[in-house]
XYZ file of N, CA and C in Angstrom:
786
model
N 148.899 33.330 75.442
C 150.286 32.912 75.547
C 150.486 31.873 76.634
N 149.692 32.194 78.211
C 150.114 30.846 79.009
C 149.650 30.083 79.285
N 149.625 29.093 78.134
C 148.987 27.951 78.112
C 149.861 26.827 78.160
N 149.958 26.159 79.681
C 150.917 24.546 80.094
C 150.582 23.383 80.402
N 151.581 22.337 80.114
C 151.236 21.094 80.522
C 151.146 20.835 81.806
N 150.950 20.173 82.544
C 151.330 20.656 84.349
C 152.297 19.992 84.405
N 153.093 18.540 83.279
C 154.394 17.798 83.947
C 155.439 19.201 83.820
N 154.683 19.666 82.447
C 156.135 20.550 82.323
C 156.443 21.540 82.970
N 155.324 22.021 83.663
C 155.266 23.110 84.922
C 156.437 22.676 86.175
N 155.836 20.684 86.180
C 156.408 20.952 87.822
C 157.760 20.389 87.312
N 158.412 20.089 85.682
C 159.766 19.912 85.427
C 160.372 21.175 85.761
N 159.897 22.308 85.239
C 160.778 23.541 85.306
C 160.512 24.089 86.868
N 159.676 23.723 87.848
C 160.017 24.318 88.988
C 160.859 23.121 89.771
N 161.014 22.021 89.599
C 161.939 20.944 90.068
C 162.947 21.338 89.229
N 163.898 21.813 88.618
C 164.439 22.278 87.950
C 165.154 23.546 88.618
N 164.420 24.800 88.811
C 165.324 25.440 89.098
C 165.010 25.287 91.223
N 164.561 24.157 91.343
C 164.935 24.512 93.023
C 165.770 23.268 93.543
N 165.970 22.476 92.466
C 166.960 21.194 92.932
C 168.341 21.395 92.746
N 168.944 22.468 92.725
C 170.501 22.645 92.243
C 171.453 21.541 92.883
N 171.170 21.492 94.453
C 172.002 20.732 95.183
C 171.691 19.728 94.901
N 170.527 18.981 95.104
C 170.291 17.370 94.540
C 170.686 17.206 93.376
N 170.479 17.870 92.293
C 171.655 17.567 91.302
C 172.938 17.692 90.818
N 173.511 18.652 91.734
C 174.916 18.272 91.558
C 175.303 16.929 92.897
N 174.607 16.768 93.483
C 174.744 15.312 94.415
C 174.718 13.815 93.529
N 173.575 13.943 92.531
C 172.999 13.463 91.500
C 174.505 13.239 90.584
N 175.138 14.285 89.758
C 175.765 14.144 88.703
C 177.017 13.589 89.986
N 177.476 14.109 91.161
C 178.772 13.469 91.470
C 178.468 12.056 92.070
N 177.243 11.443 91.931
C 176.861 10.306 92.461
C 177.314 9.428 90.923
N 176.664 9.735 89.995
C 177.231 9.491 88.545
C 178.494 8.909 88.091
N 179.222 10.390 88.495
C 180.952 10.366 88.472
C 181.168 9.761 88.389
N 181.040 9.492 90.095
C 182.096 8.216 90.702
C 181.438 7.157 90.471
N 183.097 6.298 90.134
C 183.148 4.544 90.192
C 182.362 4.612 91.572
N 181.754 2.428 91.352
C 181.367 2.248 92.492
C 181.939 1.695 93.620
N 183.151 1.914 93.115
C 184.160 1.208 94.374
C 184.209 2.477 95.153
N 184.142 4.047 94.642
C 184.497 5.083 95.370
C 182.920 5.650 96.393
N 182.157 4.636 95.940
C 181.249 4.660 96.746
C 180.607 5.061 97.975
N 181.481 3.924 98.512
C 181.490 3.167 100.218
C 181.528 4.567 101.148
N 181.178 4.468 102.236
C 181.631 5.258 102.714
C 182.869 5.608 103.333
N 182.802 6.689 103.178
C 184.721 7.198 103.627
C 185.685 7.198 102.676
N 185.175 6.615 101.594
C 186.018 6.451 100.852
C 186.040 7.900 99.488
N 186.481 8.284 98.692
C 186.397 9.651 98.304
C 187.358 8.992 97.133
N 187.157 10.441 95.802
C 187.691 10.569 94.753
C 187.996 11.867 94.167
N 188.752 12.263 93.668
C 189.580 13.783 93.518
C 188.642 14.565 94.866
N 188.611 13.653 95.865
C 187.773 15.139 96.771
C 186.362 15.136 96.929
N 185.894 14.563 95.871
C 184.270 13.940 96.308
C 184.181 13.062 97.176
N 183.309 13.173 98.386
C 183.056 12.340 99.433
C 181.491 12.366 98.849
N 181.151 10.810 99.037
C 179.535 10.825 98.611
C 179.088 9.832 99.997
N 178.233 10.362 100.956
C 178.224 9.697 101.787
C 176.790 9.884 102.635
N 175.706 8.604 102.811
C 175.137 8.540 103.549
C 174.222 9.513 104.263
N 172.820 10.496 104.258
C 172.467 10.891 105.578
C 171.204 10.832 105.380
N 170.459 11.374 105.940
C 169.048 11.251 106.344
C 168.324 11.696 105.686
N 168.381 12.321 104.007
C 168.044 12.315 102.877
C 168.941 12.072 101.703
N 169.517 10.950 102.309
C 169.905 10.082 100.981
C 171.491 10.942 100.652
N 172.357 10.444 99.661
C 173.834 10.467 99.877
C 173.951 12.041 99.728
N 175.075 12.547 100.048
C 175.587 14.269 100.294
C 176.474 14.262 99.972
N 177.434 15.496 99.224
C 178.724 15.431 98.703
C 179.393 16.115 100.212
N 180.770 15.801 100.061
C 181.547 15.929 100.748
C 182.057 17.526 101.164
N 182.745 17.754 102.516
C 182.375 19.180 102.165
C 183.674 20.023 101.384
N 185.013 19.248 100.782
C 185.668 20.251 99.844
C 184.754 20.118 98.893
N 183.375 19.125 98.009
C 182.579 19.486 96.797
C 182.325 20.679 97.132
N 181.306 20.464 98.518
C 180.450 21.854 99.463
C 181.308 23.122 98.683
N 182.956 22.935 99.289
C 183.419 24.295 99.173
C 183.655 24.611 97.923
N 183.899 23.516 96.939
C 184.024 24.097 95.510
C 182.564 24.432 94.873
N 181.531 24.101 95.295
C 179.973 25.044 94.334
C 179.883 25.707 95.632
N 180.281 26.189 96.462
C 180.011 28.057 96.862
C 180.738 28.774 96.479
N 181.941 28.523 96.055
C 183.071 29.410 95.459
C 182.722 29.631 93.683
N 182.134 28.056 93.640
C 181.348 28.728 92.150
C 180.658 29.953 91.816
N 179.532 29.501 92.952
C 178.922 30.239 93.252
C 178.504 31.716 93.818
N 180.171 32.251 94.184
C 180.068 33.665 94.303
C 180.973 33.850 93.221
N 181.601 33.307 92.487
C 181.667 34.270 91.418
C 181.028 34.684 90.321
N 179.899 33.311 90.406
C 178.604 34.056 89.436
C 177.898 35.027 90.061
N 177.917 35.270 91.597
C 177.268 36.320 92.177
C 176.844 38.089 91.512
N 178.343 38.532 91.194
C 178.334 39.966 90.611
C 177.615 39.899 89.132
N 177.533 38.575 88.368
C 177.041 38.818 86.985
C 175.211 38.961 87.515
N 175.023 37.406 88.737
C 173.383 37.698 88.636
C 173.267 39.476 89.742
N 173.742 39.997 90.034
C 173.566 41.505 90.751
C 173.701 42.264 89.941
N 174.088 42.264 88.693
C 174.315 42.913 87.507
C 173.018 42.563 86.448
N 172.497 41.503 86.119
C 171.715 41.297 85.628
C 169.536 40.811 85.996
N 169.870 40.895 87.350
C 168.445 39.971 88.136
C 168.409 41.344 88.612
N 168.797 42.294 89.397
C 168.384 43.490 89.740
C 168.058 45.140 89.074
N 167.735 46.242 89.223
C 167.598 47.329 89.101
C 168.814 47.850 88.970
N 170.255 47.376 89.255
C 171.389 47.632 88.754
C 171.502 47.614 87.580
N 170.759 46.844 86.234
C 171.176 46.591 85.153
C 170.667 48.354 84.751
N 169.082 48.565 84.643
C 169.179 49.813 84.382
C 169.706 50.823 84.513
N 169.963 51.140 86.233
C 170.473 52.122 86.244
C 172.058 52.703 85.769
N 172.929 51.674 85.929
C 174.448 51.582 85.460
C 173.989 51.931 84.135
N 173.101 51.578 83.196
C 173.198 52.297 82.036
C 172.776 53.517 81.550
N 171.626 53.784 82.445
C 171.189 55.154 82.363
C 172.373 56.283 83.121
N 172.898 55.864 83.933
C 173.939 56.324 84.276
C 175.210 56.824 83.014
N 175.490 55.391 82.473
C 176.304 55.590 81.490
C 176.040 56.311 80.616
N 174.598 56.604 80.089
C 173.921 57.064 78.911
C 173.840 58.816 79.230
N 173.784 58.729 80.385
C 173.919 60.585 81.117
C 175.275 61.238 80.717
N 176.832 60.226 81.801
C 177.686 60.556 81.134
C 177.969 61.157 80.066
N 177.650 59.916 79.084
C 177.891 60.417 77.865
C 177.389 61.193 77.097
N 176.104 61.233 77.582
C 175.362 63.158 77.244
C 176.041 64.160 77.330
N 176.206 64.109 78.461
C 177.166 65.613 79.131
C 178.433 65.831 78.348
N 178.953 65.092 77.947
C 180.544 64.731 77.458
C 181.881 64.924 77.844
N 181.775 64.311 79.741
C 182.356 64.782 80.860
C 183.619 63.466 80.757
N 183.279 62.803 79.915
C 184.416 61.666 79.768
C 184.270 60.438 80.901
N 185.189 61.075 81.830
C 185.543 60.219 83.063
C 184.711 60.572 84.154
N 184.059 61.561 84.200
C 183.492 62.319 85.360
C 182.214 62.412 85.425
N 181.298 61.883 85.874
C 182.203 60.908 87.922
C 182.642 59.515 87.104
N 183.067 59.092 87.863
C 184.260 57.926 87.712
C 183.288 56.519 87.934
N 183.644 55.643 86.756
C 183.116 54.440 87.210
C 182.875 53.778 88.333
N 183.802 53.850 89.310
C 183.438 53.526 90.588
C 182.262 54.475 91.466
N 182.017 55.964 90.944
C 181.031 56.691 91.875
C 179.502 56.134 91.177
N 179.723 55.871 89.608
C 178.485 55.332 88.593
C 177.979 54.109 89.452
N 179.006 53.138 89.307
C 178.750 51.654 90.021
C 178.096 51.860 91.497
N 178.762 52.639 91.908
C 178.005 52.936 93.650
C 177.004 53.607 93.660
N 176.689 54.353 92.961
C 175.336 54.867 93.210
C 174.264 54.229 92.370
N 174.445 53.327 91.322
C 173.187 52.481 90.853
C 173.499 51.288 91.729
N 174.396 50.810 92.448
C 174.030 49.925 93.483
C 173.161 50.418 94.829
N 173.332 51.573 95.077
C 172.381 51.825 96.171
C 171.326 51.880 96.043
N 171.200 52.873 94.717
C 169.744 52.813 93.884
C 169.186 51.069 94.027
N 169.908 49.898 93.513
C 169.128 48.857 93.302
C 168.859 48.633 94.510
N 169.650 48.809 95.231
C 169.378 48.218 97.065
C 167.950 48.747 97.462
N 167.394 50.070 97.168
C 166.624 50.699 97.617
C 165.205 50.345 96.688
N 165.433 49.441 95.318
C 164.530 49.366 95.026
C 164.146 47.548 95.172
N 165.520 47.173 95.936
C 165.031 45.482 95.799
C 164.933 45.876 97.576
N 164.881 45.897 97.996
C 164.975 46.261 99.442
C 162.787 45.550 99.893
N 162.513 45.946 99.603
C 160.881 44.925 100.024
C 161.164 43.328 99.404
N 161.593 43.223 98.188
C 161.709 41.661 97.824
C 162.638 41.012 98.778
N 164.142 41.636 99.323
C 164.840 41.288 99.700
C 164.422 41.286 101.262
N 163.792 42.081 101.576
C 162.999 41.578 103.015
C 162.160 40.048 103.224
N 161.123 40.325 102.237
C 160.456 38.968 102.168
C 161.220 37.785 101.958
N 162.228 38.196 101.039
C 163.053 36.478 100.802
C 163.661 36.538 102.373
N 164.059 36.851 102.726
C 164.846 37.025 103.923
C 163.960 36.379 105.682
N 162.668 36.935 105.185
C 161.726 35.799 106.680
C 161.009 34.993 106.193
N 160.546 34.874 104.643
C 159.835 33.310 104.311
C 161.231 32.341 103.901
N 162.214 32.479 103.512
C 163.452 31.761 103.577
C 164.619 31.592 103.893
N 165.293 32.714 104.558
C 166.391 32.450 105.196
C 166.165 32.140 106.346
N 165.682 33.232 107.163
C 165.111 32.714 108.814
C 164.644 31.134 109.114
N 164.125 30.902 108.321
C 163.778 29.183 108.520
C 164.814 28.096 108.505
N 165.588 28.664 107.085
C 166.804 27.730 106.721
C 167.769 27.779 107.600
N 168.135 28.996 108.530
C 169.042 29.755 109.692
C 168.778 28.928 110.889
N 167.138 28.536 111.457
C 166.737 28.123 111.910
C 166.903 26.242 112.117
N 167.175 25.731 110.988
C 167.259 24.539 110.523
C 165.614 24.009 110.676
N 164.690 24.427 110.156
C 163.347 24.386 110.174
C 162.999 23.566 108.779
N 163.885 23.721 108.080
C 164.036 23.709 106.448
C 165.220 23.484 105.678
N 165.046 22.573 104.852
C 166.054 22.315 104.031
C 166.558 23.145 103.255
N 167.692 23.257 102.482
C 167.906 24.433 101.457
C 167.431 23.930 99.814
N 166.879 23.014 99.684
C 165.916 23.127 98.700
C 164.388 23.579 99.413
N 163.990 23.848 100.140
C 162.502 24.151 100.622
C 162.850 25.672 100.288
N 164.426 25.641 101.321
C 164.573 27.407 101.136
C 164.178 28.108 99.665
N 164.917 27.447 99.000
C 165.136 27.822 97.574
C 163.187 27.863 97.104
N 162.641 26.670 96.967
C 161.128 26.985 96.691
C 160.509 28.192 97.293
N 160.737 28.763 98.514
C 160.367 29.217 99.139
C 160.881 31.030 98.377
N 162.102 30.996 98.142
C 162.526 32.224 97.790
C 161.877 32.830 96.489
N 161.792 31.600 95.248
C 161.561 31.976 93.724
C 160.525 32.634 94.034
N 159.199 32.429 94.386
C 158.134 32.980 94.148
C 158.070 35.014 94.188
N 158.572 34.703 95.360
C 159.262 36.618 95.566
C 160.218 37.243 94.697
N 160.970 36.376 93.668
C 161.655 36.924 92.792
C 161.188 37.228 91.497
N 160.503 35.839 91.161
C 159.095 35.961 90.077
C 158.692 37.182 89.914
N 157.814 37.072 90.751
C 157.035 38.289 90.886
C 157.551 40.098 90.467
N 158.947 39.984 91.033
C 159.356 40.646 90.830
C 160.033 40.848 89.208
N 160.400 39.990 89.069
C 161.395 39.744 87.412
C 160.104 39.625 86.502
N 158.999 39.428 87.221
C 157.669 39.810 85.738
C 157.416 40.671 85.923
N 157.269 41.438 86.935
C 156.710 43.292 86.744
C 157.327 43.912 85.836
N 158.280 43.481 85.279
C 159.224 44.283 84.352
C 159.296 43.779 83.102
N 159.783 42.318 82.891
C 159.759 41.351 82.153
C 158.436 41.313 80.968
N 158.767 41.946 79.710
C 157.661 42.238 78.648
C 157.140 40.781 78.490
N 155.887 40.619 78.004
C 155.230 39.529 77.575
C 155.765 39.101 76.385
N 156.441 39.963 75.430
C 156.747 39.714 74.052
C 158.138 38.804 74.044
N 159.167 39.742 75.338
C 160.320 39.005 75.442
C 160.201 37.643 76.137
N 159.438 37.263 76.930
C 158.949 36.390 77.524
C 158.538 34.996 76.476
N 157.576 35.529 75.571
C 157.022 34.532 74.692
C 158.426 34.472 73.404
N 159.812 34.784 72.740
C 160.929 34.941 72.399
C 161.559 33.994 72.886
N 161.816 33.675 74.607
C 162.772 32.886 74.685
C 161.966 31.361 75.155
N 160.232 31.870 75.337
C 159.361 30.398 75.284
C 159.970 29.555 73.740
N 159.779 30.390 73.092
C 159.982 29.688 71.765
C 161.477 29.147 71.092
N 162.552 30.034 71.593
C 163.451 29.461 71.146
C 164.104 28.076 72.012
N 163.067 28.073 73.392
C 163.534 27.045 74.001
C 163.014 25.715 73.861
N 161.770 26.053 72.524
C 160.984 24.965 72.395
C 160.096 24.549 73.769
N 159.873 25.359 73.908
C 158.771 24.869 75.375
C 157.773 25.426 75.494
N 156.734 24.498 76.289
C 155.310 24.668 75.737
C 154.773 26.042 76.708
N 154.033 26.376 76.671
C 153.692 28.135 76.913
C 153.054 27.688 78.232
N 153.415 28.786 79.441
C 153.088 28.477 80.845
C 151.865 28.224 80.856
N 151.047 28.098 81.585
C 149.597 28.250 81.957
C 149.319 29.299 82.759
N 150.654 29.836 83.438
C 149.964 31.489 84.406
C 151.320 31.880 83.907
N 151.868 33.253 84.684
C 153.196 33.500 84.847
C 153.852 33.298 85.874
N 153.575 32.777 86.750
C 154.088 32.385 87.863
C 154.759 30.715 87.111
N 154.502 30.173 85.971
C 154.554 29.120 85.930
C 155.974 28.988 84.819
N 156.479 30.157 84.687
C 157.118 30.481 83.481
C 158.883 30.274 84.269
N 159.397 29.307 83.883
C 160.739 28.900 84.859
C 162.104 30.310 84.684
N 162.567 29.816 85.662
C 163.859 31.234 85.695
C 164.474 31.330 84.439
N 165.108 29.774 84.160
C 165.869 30.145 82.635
C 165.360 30.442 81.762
N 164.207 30.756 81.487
C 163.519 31.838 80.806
C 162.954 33.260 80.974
N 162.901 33.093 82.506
C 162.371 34.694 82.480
C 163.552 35.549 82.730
N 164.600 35.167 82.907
C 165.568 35.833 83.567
C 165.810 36.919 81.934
N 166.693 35.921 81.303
C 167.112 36.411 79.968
C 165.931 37.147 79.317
N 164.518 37.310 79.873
C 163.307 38.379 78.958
C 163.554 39.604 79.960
N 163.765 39.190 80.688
C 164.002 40.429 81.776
C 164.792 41.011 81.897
N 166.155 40.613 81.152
C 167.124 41.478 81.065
C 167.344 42.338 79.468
N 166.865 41.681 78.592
C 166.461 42.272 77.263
C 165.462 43.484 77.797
N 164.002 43.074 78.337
C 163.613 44.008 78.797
C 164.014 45.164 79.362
N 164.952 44.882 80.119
C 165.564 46.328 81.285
C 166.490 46.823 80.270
N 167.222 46.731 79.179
C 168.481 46.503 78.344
C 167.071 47.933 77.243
N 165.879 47.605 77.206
C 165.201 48.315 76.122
C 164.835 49.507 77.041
N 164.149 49.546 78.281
C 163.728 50.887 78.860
C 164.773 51.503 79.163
N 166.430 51.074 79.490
C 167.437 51.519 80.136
C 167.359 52.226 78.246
N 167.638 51.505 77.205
C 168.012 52.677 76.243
C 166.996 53.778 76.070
N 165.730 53.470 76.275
C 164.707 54.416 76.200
C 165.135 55.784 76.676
N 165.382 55.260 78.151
C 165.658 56.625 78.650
C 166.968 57.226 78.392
N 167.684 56.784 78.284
C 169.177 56.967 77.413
C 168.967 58.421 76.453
N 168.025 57.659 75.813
C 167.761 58.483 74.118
C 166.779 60.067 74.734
N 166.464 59.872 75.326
C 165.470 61.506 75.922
C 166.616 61.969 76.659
N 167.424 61.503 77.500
C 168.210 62.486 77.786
C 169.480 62.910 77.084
N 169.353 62.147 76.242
C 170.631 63.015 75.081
C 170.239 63.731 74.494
N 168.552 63.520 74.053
C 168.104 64.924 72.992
C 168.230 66.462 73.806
N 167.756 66.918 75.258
C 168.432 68.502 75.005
C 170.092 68.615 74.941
N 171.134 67.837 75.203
C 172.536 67.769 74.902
C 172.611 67.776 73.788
N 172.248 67.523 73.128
C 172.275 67.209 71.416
C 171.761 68.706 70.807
N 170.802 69.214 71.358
C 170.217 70.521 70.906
C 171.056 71.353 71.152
N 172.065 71.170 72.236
C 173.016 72.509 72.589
C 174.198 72.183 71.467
N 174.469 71.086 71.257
C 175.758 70.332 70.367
C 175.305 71.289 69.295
N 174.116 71.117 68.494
C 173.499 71.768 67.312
C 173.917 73.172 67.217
N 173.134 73.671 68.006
C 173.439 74.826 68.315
C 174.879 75.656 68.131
N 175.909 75.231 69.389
C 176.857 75.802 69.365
C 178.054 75.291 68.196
N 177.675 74.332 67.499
C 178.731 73.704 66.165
C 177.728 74.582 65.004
N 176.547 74.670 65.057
C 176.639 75.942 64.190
C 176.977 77.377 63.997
N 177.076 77.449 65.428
C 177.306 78.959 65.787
C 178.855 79.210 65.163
N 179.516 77.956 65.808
C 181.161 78.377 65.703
C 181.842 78.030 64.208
N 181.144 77.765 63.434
C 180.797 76.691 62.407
C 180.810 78.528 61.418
N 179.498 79.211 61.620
C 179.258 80.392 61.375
C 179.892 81.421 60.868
N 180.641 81.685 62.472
C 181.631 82.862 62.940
C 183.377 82.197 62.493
N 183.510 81.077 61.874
C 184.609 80.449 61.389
C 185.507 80.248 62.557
N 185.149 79.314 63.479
C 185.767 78.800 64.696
C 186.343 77.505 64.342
N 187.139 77.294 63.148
C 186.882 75.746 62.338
C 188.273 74.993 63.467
N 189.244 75.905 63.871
C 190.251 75.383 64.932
C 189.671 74.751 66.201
N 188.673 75.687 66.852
C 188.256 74.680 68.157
C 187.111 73.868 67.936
N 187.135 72.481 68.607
C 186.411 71.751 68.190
C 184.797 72.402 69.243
N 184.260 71.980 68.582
C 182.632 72.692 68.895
C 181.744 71.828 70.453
N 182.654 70.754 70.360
C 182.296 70.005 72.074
C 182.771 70.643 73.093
N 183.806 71.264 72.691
C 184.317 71.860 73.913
C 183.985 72.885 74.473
N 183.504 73.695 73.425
C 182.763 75.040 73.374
C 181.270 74.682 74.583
N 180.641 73.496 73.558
C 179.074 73.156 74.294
C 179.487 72.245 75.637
N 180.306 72.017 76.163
C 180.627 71.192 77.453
C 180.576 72.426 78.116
N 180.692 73.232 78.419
C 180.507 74.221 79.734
C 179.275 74.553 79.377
N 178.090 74.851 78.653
C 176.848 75.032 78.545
C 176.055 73.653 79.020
N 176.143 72.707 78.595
C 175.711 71.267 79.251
C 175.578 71.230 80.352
N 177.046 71.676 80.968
C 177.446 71.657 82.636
C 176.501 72.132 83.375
N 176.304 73.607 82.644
C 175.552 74.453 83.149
C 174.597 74.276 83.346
N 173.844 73.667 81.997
C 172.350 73.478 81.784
C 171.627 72.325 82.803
N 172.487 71.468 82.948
C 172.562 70.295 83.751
C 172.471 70.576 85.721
N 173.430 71.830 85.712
C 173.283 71.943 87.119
C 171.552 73.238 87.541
N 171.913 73.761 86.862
C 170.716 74.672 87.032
C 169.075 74.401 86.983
N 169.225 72.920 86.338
C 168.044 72.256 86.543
C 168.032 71.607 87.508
N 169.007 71.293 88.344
C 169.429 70.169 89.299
C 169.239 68.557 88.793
N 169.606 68.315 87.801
C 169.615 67.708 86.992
C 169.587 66.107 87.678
N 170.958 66.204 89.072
C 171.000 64.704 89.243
C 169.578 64.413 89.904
N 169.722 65.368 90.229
C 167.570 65.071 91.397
C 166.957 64.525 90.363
N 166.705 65.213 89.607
C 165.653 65.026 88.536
C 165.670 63.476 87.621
N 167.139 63.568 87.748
C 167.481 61.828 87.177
C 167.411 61.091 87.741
N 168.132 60.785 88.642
C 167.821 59.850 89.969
C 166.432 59.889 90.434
N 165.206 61.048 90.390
C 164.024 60.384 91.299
C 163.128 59.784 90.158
N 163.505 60.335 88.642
C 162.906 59.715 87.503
C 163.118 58.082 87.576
N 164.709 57.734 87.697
C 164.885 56.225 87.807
C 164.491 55.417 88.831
N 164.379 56.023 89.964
C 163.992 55.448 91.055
C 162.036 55.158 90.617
N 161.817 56.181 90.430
C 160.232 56.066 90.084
C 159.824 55.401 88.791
N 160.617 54.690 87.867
C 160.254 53.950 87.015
C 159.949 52.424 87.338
N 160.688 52.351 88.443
C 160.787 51.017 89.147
C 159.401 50.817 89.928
N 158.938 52.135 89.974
C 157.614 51.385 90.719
C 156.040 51.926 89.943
């Protein structure tokens, strides 16, 4: 499968570590060349002069960071160990058939801690091979950025199937890496989240089967004895409960998810 050209290698890693030079790039574009000059500006683009060549102005600055955190919660939702667990979470819920209980907000907080605890070594390393430097002014924030992917890679292929991987090689028409390290974000991201999207249902489906066995069970029982007035969930929701706490159930779920991750 990773077999590459090397232009097209170093297109897709110039690619995803030039964000800022190219939006410098497209508002250099934009603008007329009368809005050029320096000092001079257009809806707010200042394009001006420095010691690697022209820089947008800083209301551009402030409009792509504000972009930029509001794509924040989708990539923390999708680039981390949050994607699984919020669903295995969800997929428990709805085993039990507790409805609301615990509450989306206790679901959301505890597969965020969960992800914290399992990105917590990547997020160290990005943190002294690239922020400390960039903090430092040692480094540009494209060096930063080169500097960060490799630790994320790594991470988004441990998980990231080869099958889903070679899926979105192909629908992107692009020629097959030569390693995996060579395989660009806008492709591995989206295999990696299909990926986590298939083990998150995996485990989904095993823990509904003993809930499902008690469902069986007690809708035949009441089913039987001609209980045809109460509905038969309601009956098996206090046995679930039960069955669920007496195993200690959240231990058992939580150190299962935590330990799939590694």
């Amino acid at each position: 499968m990773y077999a590459c050209y090397p232009a097209s290698c170093d297109r897709a890693r110039d690619g995803s570590g030039g964000v800022i030079k190219l939006a410098s790039a497209f508002a250099f574009l934009a603008t007329p060349m009368f809005a050029l000059q320096t000092g001079d500006s257009l809806l707010g683009i200042t394009v001006a002069p420095g010691k690697n060549g022209v820089s947008l102005g800083i209301p551009m600055q402030i409009v792509l960071l504000l972009t930029a955190l509001t794509m924040l919660p989708a990539i923390l939702m999708s680039v981390t160990p949050f994607l699984r667990s919020i669903v295995v979470l969800h997929f428990l819920r709805q085993a039990l058939g507790t409805q609301t209980t615990p509450s989306n907000q206790v679901l959301v907080g505890l597969a965020l801690f969960i992800s914290l605890l399992v990105i917590q070594p990547v997020a160290n390393e990005i943190y002294h091979k690239s922020w400390e430097p960039l903090e430092a002014g040692k480094i540009s924030a494209s060096d930063a950025w080169d500097l960060a992917t490799p630790p994320i890679k790594t991470f988004l292929l441990k998980f990231a199937r080869e099958k889903d991987i070679r899926l979105f090689v192909e629908l992107s028409h692009s020629p097959a890496p030569a390693k995996p390290q060579d395989v660009p974000m806008t492709l591995l991201v989206p295999a990696y989240v299909i990926s986590e999207l298939k083990a998150s249902f995996e485990i989904g489906a095993v823990l509904f089967l003993p809930f499902l066995i008690i469902d069986l069970v007690v809708a035949s029982i009441t089913l039987s004895v001609g209980m045809v007035q109460l509905p038969p969930v309601m009956v098996s929701a206090p046995f679930k409960i039960l069955l669920f706490v007496l195993v200690d159930g959240w231990n058992l779920v939580i150190g299962s998810l935590v330990r799939s991750f590694y």
